[in-house]
PDB file of C-alpha atoms in Angstrom:
ATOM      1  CA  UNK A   1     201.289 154.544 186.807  1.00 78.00           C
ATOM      2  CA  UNK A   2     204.580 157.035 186.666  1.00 86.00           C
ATOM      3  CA  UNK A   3     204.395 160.283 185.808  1.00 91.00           C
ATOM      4  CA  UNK A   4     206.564 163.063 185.447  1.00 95.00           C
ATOM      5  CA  UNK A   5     205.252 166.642 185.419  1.00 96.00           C
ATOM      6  CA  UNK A   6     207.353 170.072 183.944  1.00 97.00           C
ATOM      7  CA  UNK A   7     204.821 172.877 185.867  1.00 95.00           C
ATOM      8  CA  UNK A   8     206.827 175.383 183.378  1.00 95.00           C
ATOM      9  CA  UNK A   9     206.936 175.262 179.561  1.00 95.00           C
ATOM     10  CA  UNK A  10     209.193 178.382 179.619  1.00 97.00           C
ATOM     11  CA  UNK A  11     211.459 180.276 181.892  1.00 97.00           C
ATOM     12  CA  UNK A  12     213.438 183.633 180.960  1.00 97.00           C
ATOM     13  CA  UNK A  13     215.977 184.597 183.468  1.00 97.00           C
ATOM     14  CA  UNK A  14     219.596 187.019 183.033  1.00 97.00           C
ATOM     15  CA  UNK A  15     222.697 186.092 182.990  1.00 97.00           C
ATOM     16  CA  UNK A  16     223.610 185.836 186.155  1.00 97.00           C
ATOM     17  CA  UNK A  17     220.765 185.226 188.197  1.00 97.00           C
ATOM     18  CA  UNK A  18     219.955 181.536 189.921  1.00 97.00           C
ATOM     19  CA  UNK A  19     217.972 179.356 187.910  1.00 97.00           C
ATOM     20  CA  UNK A  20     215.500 176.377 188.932  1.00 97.00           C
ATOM     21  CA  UNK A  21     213.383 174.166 187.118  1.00 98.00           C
ATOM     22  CA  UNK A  22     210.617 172.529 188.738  1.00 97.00           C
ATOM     23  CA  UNK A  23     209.847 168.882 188.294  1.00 97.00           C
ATOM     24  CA  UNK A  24     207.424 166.659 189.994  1.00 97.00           C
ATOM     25  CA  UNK A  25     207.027 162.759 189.800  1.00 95.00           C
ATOM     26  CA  UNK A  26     204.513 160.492 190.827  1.00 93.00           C
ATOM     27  CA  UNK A  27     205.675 156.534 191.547  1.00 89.00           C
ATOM     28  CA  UNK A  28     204.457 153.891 193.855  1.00 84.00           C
ATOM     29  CA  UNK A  29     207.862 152.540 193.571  1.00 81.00           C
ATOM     30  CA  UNK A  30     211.602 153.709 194.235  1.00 80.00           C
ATOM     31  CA  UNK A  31     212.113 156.008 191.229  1.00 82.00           C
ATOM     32  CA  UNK A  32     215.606 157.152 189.806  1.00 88.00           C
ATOM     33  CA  UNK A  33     215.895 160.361 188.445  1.00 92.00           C
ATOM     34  CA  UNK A  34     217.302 161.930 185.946  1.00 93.00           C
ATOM     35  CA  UNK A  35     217.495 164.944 184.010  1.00 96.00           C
ATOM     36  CA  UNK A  36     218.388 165.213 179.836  1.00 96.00           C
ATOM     37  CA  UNK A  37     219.020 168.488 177.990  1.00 97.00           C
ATOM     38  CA  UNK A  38     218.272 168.966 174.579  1.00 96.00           C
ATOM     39  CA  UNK A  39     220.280 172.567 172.996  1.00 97.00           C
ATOM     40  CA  UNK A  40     220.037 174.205 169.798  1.00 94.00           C
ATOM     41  CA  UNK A  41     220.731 171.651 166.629  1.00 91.00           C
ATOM     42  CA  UNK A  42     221.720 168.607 169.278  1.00 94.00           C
ATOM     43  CA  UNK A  43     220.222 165.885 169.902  1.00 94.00           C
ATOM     44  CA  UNK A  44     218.813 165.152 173.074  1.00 96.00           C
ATOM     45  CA  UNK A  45     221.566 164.022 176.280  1.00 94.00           C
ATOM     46  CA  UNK A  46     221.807 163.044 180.179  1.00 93.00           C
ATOM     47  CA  UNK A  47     222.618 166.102 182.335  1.00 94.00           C
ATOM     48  CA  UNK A  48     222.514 164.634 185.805  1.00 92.00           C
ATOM     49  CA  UNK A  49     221.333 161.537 187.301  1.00 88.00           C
ATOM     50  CA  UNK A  50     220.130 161.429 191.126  1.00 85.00           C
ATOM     51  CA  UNK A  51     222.205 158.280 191.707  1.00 77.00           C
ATOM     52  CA  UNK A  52     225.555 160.175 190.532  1.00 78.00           C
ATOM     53  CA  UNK A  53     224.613 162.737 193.231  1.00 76.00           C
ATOM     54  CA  UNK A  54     227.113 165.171 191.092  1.00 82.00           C
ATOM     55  CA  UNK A  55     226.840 168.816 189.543  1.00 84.00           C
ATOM     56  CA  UNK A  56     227.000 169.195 185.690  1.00 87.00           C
ATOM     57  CA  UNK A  57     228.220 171.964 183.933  1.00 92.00           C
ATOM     58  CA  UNK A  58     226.765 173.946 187.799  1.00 92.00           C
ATOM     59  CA  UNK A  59     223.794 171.908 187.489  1.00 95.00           C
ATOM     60  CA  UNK A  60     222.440 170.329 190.750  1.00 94.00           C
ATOM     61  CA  UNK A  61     219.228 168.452 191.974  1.00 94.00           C
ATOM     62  CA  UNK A  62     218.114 167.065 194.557  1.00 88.00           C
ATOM     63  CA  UNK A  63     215.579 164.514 195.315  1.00 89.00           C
ATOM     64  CA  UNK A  64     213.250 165.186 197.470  1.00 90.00           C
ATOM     65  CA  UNK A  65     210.868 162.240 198.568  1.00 88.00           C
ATOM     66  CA  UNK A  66     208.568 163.926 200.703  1.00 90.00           C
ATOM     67  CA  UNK A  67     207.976 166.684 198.128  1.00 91.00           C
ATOM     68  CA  UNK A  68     208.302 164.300 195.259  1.00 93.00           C
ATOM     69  CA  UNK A  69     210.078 166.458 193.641  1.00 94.00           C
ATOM     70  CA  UNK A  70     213.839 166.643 191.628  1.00 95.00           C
ATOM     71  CA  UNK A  71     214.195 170.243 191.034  1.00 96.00           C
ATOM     72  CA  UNK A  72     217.114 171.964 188.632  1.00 96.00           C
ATOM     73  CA  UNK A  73     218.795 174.468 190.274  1.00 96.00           C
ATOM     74  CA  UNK A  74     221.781 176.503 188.838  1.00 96.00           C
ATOM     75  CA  UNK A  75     222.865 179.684 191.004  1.00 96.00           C
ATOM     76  CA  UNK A  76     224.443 181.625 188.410  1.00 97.00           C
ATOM     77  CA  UNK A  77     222.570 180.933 184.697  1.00 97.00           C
ATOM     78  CA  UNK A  78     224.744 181.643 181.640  1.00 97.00           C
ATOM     79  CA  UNK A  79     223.938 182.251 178.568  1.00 97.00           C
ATOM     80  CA  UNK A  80     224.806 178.740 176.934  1.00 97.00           C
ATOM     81  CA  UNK A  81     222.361 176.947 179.562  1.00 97.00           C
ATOM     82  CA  UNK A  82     219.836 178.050 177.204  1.00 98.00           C
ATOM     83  CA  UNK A  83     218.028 174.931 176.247  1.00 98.00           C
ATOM     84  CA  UNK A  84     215.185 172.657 176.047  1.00 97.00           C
ATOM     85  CA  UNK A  85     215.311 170.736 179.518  1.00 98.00           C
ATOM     86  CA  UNK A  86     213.267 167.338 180.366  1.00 97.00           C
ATOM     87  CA  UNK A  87     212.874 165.838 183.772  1.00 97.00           C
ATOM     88  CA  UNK A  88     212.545 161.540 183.842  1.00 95.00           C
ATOM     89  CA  UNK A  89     211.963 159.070 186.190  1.00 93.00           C
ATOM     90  CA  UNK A  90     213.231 155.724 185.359  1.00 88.00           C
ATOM     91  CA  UNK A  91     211.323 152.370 187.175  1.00 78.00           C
ATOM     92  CA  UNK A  92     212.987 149.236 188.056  1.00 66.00           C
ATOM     93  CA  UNK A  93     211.812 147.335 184.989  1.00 71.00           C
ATOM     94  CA  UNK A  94     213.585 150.309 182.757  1.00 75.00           C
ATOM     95  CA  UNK A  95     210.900 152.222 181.576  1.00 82.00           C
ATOM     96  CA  UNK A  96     212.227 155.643 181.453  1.00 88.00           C
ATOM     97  CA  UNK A  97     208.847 158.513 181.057  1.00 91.00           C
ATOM     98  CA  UNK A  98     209.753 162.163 180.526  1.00 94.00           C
ATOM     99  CA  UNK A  99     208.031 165.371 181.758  1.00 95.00           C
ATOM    100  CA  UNK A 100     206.671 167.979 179.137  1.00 96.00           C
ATOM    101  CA  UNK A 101     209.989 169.810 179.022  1.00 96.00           C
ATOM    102  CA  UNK A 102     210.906 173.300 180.017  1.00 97.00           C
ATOM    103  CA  UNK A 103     213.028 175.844 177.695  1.00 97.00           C
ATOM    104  CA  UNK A 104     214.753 177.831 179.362  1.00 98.00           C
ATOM    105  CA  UNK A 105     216.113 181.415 177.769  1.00 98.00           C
ATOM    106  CA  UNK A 106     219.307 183.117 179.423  1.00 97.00           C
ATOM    107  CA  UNK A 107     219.190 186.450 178.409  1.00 97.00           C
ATOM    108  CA  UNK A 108     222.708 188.669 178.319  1.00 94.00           C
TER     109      UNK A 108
ATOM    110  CA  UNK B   1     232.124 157.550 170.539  1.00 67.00           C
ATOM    111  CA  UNK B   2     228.675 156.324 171.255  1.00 65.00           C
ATOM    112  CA  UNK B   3     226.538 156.181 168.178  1.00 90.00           C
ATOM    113  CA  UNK B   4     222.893 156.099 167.516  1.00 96.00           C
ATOM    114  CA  UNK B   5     221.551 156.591 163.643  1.00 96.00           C
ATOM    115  CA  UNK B   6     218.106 156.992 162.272  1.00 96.00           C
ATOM    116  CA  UNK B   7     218.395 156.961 158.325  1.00 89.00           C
ATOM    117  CA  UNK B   8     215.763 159.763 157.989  1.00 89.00           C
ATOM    118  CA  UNK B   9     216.316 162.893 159.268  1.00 92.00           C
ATOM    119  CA  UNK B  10     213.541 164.697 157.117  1.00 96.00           C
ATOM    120  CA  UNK B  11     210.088 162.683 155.710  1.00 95.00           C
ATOM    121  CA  UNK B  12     207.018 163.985 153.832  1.00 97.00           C
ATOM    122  CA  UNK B  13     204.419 161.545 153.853  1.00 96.00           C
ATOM    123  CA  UNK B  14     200.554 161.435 153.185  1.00 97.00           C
ATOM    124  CA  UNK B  15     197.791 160.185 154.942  1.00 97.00           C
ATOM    125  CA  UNK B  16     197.482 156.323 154.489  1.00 97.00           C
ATOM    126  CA  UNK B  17     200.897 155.359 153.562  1.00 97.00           C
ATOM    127  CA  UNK B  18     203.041 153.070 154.360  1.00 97.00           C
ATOM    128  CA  UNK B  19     206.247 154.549 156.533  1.00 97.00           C
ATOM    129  CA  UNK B  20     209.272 152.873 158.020  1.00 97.00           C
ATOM    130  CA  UNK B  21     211.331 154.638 160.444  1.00 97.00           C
ATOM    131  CA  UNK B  22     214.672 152.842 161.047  1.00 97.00           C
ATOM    132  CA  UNK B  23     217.455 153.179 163.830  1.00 97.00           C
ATOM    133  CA  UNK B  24     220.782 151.554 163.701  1.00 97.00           C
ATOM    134  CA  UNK B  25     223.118 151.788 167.333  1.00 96.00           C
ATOM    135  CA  UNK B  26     226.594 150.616 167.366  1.00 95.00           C
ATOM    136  CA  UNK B  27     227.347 150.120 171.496  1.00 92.00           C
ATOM    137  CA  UNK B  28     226.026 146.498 171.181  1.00 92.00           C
ATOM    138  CA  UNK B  29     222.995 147.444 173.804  1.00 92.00           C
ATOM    139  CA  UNK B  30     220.302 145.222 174.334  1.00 92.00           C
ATOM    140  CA  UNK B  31     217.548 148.090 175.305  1.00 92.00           C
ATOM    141  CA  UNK B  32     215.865 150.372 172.307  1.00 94.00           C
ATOM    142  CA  UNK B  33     213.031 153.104 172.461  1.00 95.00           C
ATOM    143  CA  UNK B  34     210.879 154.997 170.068  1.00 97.00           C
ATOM    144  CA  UNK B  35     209.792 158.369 171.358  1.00 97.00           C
ATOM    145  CA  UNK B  36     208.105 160.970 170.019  1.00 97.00           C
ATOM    146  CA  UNK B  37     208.365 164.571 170.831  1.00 96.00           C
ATOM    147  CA  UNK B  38     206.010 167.144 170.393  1.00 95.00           C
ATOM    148  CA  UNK B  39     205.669 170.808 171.996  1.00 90.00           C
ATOM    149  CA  UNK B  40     203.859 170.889 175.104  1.00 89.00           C
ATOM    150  CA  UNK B  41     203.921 167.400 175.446  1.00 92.00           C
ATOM    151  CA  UNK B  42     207.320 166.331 175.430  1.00 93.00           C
ATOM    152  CA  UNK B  43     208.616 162.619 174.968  1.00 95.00           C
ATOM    153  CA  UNK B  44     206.093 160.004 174.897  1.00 95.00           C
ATOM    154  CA  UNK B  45     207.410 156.708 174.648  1.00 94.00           C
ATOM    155  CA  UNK B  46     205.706 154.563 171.893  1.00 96.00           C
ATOM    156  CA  UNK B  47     207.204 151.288 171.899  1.00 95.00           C
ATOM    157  CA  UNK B  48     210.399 149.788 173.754  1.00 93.00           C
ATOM    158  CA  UNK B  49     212.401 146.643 173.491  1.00 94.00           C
ATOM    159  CA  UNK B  50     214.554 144.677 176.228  1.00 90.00           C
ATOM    160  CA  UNK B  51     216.464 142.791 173.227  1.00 90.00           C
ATOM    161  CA  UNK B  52     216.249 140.781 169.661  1.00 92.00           C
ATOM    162  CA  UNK B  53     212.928 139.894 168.502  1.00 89.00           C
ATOM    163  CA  UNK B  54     211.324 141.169 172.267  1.00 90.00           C
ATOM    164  CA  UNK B  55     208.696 144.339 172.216  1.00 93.00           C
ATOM    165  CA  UNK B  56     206.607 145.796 174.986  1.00 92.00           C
ATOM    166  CA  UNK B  57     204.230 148.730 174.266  1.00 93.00           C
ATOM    167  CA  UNK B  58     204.548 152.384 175.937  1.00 91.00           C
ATOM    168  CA  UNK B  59     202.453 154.942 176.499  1.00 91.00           C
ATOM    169  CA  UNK B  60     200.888 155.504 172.643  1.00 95.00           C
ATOM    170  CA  UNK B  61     201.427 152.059 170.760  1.00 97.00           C
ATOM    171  CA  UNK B  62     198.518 153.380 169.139  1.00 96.00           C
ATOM    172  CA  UNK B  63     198.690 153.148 165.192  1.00 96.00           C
ATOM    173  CA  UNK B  64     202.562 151.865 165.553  1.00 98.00           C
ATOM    174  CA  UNK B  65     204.347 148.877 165.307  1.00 97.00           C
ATOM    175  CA  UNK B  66     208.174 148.087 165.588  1.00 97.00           C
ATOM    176  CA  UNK B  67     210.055 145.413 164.459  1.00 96.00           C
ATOM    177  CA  UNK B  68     213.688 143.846 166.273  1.00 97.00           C
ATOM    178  CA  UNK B  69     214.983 141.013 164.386  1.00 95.00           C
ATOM    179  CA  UNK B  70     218.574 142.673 164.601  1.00 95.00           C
ATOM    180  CA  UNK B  71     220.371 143.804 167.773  1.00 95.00           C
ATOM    181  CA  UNK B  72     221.827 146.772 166.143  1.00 96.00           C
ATOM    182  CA  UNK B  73     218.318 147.809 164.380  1.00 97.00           C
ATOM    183  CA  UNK B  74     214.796 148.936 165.901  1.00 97.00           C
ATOM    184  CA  UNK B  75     212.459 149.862 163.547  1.00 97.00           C
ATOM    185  CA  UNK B  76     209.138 152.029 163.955  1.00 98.00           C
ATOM    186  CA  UNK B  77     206.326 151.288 161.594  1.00 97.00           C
ATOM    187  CA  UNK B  78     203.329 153.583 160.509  1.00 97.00           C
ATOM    188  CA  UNK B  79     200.936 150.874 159.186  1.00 94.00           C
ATOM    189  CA  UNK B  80     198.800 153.740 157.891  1.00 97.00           C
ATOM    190  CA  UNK B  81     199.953 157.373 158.368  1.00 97.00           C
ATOM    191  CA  UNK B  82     197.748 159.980 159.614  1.00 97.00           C
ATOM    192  CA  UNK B  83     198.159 163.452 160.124  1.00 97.00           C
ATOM    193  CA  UNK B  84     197.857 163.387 163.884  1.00 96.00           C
ATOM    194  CA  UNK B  85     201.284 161.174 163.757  1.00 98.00           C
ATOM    195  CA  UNK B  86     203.269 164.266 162.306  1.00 98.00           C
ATOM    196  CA  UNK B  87     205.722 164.705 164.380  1.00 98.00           C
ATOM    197  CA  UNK B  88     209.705 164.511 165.636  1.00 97.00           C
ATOM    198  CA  UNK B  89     210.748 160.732 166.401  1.00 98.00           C
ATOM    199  CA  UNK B  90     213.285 159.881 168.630  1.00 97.00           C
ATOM    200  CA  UNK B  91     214.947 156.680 168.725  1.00 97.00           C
ATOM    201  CA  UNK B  92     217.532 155.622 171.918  1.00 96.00           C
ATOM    202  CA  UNK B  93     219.400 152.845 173.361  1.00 94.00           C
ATOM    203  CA  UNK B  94     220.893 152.107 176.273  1.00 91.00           C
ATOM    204  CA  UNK B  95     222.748 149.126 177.845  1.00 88.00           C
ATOM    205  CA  UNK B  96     220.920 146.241 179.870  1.00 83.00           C
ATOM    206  CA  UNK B  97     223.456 146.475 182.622  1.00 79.00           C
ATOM    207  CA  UNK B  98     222.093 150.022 183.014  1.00 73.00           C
ATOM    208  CA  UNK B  99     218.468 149.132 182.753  1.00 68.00           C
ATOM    209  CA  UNK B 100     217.654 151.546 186.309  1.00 71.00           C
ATOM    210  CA  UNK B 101     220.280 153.934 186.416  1.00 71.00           C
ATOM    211  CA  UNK B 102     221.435 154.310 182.803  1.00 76.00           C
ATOM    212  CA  UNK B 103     221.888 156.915 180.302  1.00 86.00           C
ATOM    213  CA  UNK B 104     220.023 156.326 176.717  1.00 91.00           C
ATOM    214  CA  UNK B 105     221.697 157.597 174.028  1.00 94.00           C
ATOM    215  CA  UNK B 106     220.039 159.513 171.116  1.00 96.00           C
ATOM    216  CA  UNK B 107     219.811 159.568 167.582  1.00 96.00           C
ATOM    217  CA  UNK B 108     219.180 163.154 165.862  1.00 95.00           C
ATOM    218  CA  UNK B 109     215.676 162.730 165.353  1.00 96.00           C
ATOM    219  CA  UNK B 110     213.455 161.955 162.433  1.00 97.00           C
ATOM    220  CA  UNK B 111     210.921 165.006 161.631  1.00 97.00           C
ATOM    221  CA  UNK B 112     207.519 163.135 159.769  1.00 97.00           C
ATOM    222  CA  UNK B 113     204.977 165.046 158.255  1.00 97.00           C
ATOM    223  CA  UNK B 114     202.129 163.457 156.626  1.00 97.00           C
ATOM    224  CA  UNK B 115     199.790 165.572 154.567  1.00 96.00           C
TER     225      UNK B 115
END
């Protein structure tokens, strides 16, 4: 069975400072990866993919096999990157499961 | 623009009702989900479907049932609400062609309580 795990339900950094978000996945298969962001009032969207291999508004992550892991990382948070953020892992049949989510606060 | 709408945004139920949760897309995609999303838990996918009239259960079918008799509608269906199902619903949809790699779109949300 998949599984996607958030290790953080909430992370506070300052403006400024890097910023990473910790995701884990467990899949017998070749998983893709993505990672949605949900802000204030919005409804839920796609940050970043793993297959796009691209950064998003600063946004990077990498997928690490070995680790099984597809970590956020951001080296300089602003304040608007305050969110709701939720890891997934998509299987070949299209199934898409979702970690617990982490908000993350930006403070000024 | 890419559009996905679920009718309710706000619904006060109570326990052993009857509700219907509907979700209307206009991209023309084949695949549909119901999630639900609760704190500490995030999304939990209750029910998807690959296209018209097809259905295959997620993680907590439990207590739901959808219908898809329309491409452009995917309905969730509380046979008998209970408080445990209050909650904020998501619906998405995202195209066939894009079943691995794909981005689902999403509706706004439909928050249920059920007294």
């Amino acid at each position: 069975a998949q599984r996607v795990t958030q290790p953080e339900k909430l992370l506070s950094v300052f403006k400024g400072a890097p910023v990473e978000l910790k995701c884990n996945y467990s899949y017998s298969g070749s998983p893709e990866l993505f990672w949605y962001v949900q802000y204030s009032r919005q409804r839920l969207q796609l940050l970043l993919r793993h297959i796009s291999r691209e950064s998003i508004k600063g946004f990077t992550a990498d997928l690490n096999k070995g680790e099984t892991s597809f970590h956020l990382k951001k080296p300089f948070a602003q304040e608007e990157d305050s969110a709701m953020y939720y890891c997934a892992l998509s299987t070949s049949y299209g199934k898409l499961t979702f970690g617990q989510g982490t908000i993350l606060t930006v403070h000024p | 623009d890419v559009k996905v709408t679920q009718s309710s945004r706000y619904l006060v139920k109570r326990t052993g009702e009857k509700v219907f949760l509907e979700c209307v897309q206009d991209m023309d995609h084949e695949n549909m989900f119901w999630y639900r999303q609760d704190p500490g838990l995030g999304l939990r996918l209750i029910y998807f479907s690959y296209d018209v009239k097809m259905k295959e259960k997620g993680d907590i079918p439990e207590g739901y049932s959808v219908s898809r008799e329309k491409k452009e509608r995917f309905s969730l269906i509380l046979e008998s609400a209970s408080t445990n199902q209050t909650s904020m619903y998501l619906c998405a949809s995202r195209s066939r062609t894009d079943q691995y790699t794909g981005e689902l779109f999403f509706g706004e949300g439909s928050r249920l309580t059920v007294l």
